[in-house]
């Protein structure tokens, strides 16, 4: 009891040891022409205090001993100034920049986009609203180093530097989105880019904070559903837009208000759309086979992609209490979405044509119905303390359900129930500033139905992490480490797909329904070291080296079944094929291990700026799907593929081999005058197996683009051209993809309608109606990119 009392006393003393050296610091903020900057934000790092400069750029603020002031203003590079209780009459100069500096919430250390060591891109404000699409992949694919998986415009996930699926973590306010989009490309992400405040893309491994699933990068969708600042009056926004290419209508609304430190948030969206139109293209041979046995002399063509409709609605509520030290909040969100799954053929599923016809003679569509309930909670306590700055706890619970419906009946249900908690303690120890924390995640995944190619599984992770930074003059050093216990439990059907037995005597196969309990634990270690040198205001060089480990997901480890969406039979790492039979032999499963080097040059000051990043990623035991040379059908099971015969589905198995990915990404901008800016951007990624064994599959094509922005009076114009190069670095079972060029234009007009700030806009996508195929898509030949689209919309703010 005495020992416990002493420990409790020590903890209470540490948490309540407020600095006795509080003082008032005064100063003035100028631009580089020595003109005072009014309404600049002045924030005491790690505290709840934040003020704005007056009309003469002056400020006064209470600080604790050895504090840091963070001064920011739009169109200027942020400044960080170390102060003590004796500091006074500070003169701070902000350097102008032609790009916006925004705080990156996923950074954990309150860094803005110009201070990050790891390469980062942020879409926010009007830029995000103008580029927002229904899916994350389509919204972000224009960024350097980012592409999209593209399973049609309603299911498109981000690809970062050639890596996607389980290697790219998609989060909402720092917590996992917890949908089934990492399981298959036909499963849409549940994050809504239309209602986001900003979207952050962290390129390269971000496993320290977000776990082994972030070995390729993180996409963090930030919203204000739990307000973290006090809202003094009723504000809101409404928007309507119409897309001609799919006859789509989108409605969105947001309301926020507050009173006496209590704040409330509401947002909702509604989107409906039909099948999207394309330039005329040739349908693949198997899509227009003449079932009456007549030979066709010409390819059948199409000008739309069937079964790409969407009917979606989301609603979100949130509330919070924001005090001087304590912030408490909770939010609830509901998603209900129906969307078509293109190229979802059942032709070979049971060894015979399984089409269902309407009265009109058309094939019955197969579509997905997604329902998700998501709760998030926040507790943050800011201490006026010498070494503990902030204690932050985020909680999340998600109940996700994805049903695939055929002939009006549910065929397969994928569900995922996830609980997540992240505890961060921000601290300052001597000259080191950092964050330590604990991360817990429990995911209960289930699949039931004919297309349940992955068995139910439960995945649990416990992790401890630490991230520290220290400034040495103009150089900031950052060190981090994470240790993660990863455990997966499942019940595996030992002979679920053994079809060689006699169907008339199924009872003689005593192993047909045998279930094998399976449990496997991994310890994933990650570490990183990086530095950024601000060798002159607004210009820097950044270098980072990281080591990351990742254990396989259940889909990579335990898949064993027909995956209709990709038209393949999938096998996981845990299986072996011997004499045409499948055996579960999950021995010697090794973790995927990445060693990544990033080197970047950046300039943001003045009229000219650029970011150039070089990366090299050496991955041991890289998990990917390899063609086995076998095919599968229900009648004969596994058998060797024969030239000229397309019966059965190709069998792909996850294997692990060493791989190397390297490349460059860049963007540059030049402010021609006060009204005009020109940008150039591009990326190149090479991904191949070690020892010259060939290229990895479905690696996005390189791209190069340019954008012109011009503002005059209340008008804003932009014209963007992006060239996607041909992709001929392919595997033996892929086909090359031709190049194409897309031109997009935007025009926005600002007007005032009473108290409402209104913006009318028109976007023209794919102006030249170019036919383009996405090499990274599983169904590229059946689902080209949309044709010319006019998007007309109206936004209002009050």
PDB file of N, CA, C and O in Angstrom, residues 28-31 34-42 51-59 71-74 76 92 94:
ATOM      1  N   UNK A  28       5.747  41.838 -32.321  1.00  0.00           N
ATOM      2  CA  UNK A  28       5.118  42.365 -33.519  1.00  0.00           C
ATOM      3  C   UNK A  28       5.544  41.517 -34.709  1.00  0.00           C
ATOM      4  O   UNK A  28       6.694  41.069 -34.801  1.00  0.00           O
ATOM      5  N   UNK A  29       4.587  41.263 -35.627  1.00  0.00           N
ATOM      6  CA  UNK A  29       4.830  40.401 -36.786  1.00  0.00           C
ATOM      7  C   UNK A  29       4.839  41.259 -38.040  1.00  0.00           C
ATOM      8  O   UNK A  29       3.936  42.082 -38.257  1.00  0.00           O
ATOM      9  N   UNK A  30       5.876  41.064 -38.896  1.00  0.00           N
ATOM     10  CA  UNK A  30       6.046  41.833 -40.128  1.00  0.00           C
ATOM     11  C   UNK A  30       6.159  40.896 -41.319  1.00  0.00           C
ATOM     12  O   UNK A  30       6.451  39.703 -41.178  1.00  0.00           O
ATOM     13  N   UNK A  31       5.954  41.469 -42.519  1.00  0.00           N
ATOM     14  CA  UNK A  31       6.318  40.747 -43.731  1.00  0.00           C
ATOM     15  C   UNK A  31       7.745  41.123 -44.115  1.00  0.00           C
ATOM     16  O   UNK A  31       8.420  41.868 -43.394  1.00  0.00           O
ATOM     17  N   UNK A  34       8.883  44.724 -44.135  1.00  0.00           N
ATOM     18  CA  UNK A  34       8.777  45.403 -42.839  1.00  0.00           C
ATOM     19  C   UNK A  34       7.413  46.043 -42.616  1.00  0.00           C
ATOM     20  O   UNK A  34       7.279  46.971 -41.806  1.00  0.00           O
ATOM     21  N   UNK A  35       6.395  45.536 -43.312  1.00  0.00           N
ATOM     22  CA  UNK A  35       5.042  46.003 -43.096  1.00  0.00           C
ATOM     23  C   UNK A  35       4.362  45.080 -42.082  1.00  0.00           C
ATOM     24  O   UNK A  35       4.496  43.858 -42.156  1.00  0.00           O
ATOM     25  N   UNK A  36       3.640  45.643 -41.084  1.00  0.00           N
ATOM     26  CA  UNK A  36       3.009  44.798 -40.066  1.00  0.00           C
ATOM     27  C   UNK A  36       1.933  43.901 -40.671  1.00  0.00           C
ATOM     28  O   UNK A  36       1.223  44.285 -41.604  1.00  0.00           O
ATOM     29  N   UNK A  37       1.841  42.679 -40.133  1.00  0.00           N
ATOM     30  CA  UNK A  37       0.854  41.699 -40.596  1.00  0.00           C
ATOM     31  C   UNK A  37      -0.256  41.590 -39.555  1.00  0.00           C
ATOM     32  O   UNK A  37      -0.024  41.166 -38.421  1.00  0.00           O
ATOM     33  N   UNK A  38      -1.445  41.991 -39.930  1.00  0.00           N
ATOM     34  CA  UNK A  38      -2.592  41.916 -39.026  1.00  0.00           C
ATOM     35  C   UNK A  38      -3.243  40.546 -39.108  1.00  0.00           C
ATOM     36  O   UNK A  38      -3.166  39.851 -40.130  1.00  0.00           O
ATOM     37  N   UNK A  39      -3.874  40.132 -38.038  1.00  0.00           N
ATOM     38  CA  UNK A  39      -4.665  38.907 -37.947  1.00  0.00           C
ATOM     39  C   UNK A  39      -3.850  37.638 -38.248  1.00  0.00           C
ATOM     40  O   UNK A  39      -4.381  36.648 -38.736  1.00  0.00           O
ATOM     41  N   UNK A  40      -2.559  37.691 -37.936  1.00  0.00           N
ATOM     42  CA  UNK A  40      -1.758  36.469 -37.979  1.00  0.00           C
ATOM     43  C   UNK A  40      -2.035  35.663 -36.714  1.00  0.00           C
ATOM     44  O   UNK A  40      -2.265  36.219 -35.633  1.00  0.00           O
ATOM     45  N   UNK A  41      -2.027  34.332 -36.813  1.00  0.00           N
ATOM     46  CA  UNK A  41      -2.270  33.459 -35.665  1.00  0.00           C
ATOM     47  C   UNK A  41      -0.990  33.283 -34.859  1.00  0.00           C
ATOM     48  O   UNK A  41       0.063  32.950 -35.423  1.00  0.00           O
ATOM     49  N   UNK A  42      -1.087  33.479 -33.543  1.00  0.00           N
ATOM     50  CA  UNK A  42       0.029  33.259 -32.630  1.00  0.00           C
ATOM     51  C   UNK A  42      -0.426  32.211 -31.620  1.00  0.00           C
ATOM     52  O   UNK A  42      -1.387  32.429 -30.881  1.00  0.00           O
ATOM     53  N   UNK A  51      -4.011  33.399 -30.130  1.00  0.00           N
ATOM     54  CA  UNK A  51      -4.555  34.734 -30.356  1.00  0.00           C
ATOM     55  C   UNK A  51      -4.210  35.183 -31.770  1.00  0.00           C
ATOM     56  O   UNK A  51      -3.500  34.490 -32.491  1.00  0.00           O
ATOM     57  N   UNK A  52      -4.720  36.357 -32.149  1.00  0.00           N
ATOM     58  CA  UNK A  52      -4.392  36.954 -33.439  1.00  0.00           C
ATOM     59  C   UNK A  52      -3.756  38.314 -33.215  1.00  0.00           C
ATOM     60  O   UNK A  52      -4.058  39.017 -32.240  1.00  0.00           O
ATOM     61  N   UNK A  53      -2.874  38.687 -34.131  1.00  0.00           N
ATOM     62  CA  UNK A  53      -2.251  40.011 -34.044  1.00  0.00           C
ATOM     63  C   UNK A  53      -3.281  41.089 -34.376  1.00  0.00           C
ATOM     64  O   UNK A  53      -4.254  40.843 -35.098  1.00  0.00           O
ATOM     65  N   UNK A  54      -3.050  42.300 -33.851  1.00  0.00           N
ATOM     66  CA  UNK A  54      -3.985  43.389 -34.127  1.00  0.00           C
ATOM     67  C   UNK A  54      -3.664  44.017 -35.477  1.00  0.00           C
ATOM     68  O   UNK A  54      -2.851  43.500 -36.250  1.00  0.00           O
ATOM     69  N   UNK A  55      -4.300  45.161 -35.753  1.00  0.00           N
ATOM     70  CA  UNK A  55      -4.135  45.793 -37.052  1.00  0.00           C
ATOM     71  C   UNK A  55      -2.703  46.242 -37.302  1.00  0.00           C
ATOM     72  O   UNK A  55      -2.288  46.443 -38.448  1.00  0.00           O
ATOM     73  N   UNK A  56      -1.921  46.430 -36.236  1.00  0.00           N
ATOM     74  CA  UNK A  56      -0.519  46.824 -36.371  1.00  0.00           C
ATOM     75  C   UNK A  56       0.430  45.639 -36.224  1.00  0.00           C
ATOM     76  O   UNK A  56       1.649  45.828 -36.075  1.00  0.00           O
ATOM     77  N   UNK A  57      -0.129  44.419 -36.254  1.00  0.00           N
ATOM     78  CA  UNK A  57       0.710  43.234 -36.172  1.00  0.00           C
ATOM     79  C   UNK A  57       1.207  42.924 -34.774  1.00  0.00           C
ATOM     80  O   UNK A  57       2.072  42.056 -34.608  1.00  0.00           O
ATOM     81  N   UNK A  58       0.683  43.608 -33.740  1.00  0.00           N
ATOM     82  CA  UNK A  58       1.184  43.427 -32.378  1.00  0.00           C
ATOM     83  C   UNK A  58       0.383  42.349 -31.646  1.00  0.00           C
ATOM     84  O   UNK A  58      -0.788  42.098 -31.949  1.00  0.00           O
ATOM     85  N   UNK A  59       1.030  41.715 -30.670  1.00  0.00           N
ATOM     86  CA  UNK A  59       0.384  40.692 -29.858  1.00  0.00           C
ATOM     87  C   UNK A  59       1.022  40.663 -28.486  1.00  0.00           C
ATOM     88  O   UNK A  59       2.152  41.134 -28.278  1.00  0.00           O
ATOM     89  N   UNK A  71       3.766  31.011 -35.231  1.00  0.00           N
ATOM     90  CA  UNK A  71       3.128  32.148 -35.899  1.00  0.00           C
ATOM     91  C   UNK A  71       2.821  31.759 -37.332  1.00  0.00           C
ATOM     92  O   UNK A  71       3.711  31.302 -38.071  1.00  0.00           O
ATOM     93  N   UNK A  72       1.569  31.929 -37.750  1.00  0.00           N
ATOM     94  CA  UNK A  72       1.173  31.511 -39.093  1.00  0.00           C
ATOM     95  C   UNK A  72       0.183  32.500 -39.691  1.00  0.00           C
ATOM     96  O   UNK A  72      -0.571  33.162 -38.976  1.00  0.00           O
ATOM     97  N   UNK A  73       0.214  32.569 -41.016  1.00  0.00           N
ATOM     98  CA  UNK A  73      -0.740  33.378 -41.772  1.00  0.00           C
ATOM     99  C   UNK A  73      -0.754  32.854 -43.195  1.00  0.00           C
ATOM    100  O   UNK A  73       0.289  32.444 -43.726  1.00  0.00           O
ATOM    101  N   UNK A  74      -1.947  32.840 -43.795  1.00  0.00           N
ATOM    102  CA  UNK A  74      -2.065  32.353 -45.166  1.00  0.00           C
ATOM    103  C   UNK A  74      -1.104  33.088 -46.089  1.00  0.00           C
ATOM    104  O   UNK A  74      -0.911  34.305 -45.985  1.00  0.00           O
ATOM    105  N   UNK A  76       2.083  32.771 -46.207  1.00  0.00           N
ATOM    106  CA  UNK A  76       3.389  33.014 -45.601  1.00  0.00           C
ATOM    107  C   UNK A  76       3.899  31.719 -44.995  1.00  0.00           C
ATOM    108  O   UNK A  76       3.111  30.863 -44.557  1.00  0.00           O
ATOM    109  N   UNK A  92       9.160  39.584 -35.380  1.00  0.00           N
ATOM    110  CA  UNK A  92       9.118  38.339 -36.135  1.00  0.00           C
ATOM    111  C   UNK A  92       8.745  38.644 -37.583  1.00  0.00           C
ATOM    112  O   UNK A  92       7.760  39.334 -37.852  1.00  0.00           O
ATOM    113  N   UNK A  94       7.745  37.103 -41.309  1.00  0.00           N
ATOM    114  CA  UNK A  94       7.255  35.954 -42.057  1.00  0.00           C
ATOM    115  C   UNK A  94       7.608  36.114 -43.536  1.00  0.00           C
ATOM    116  O   UNK A  94       7.444  37.188 -44.111  1.00  0.00           O
TER     117      UNK A  94
END
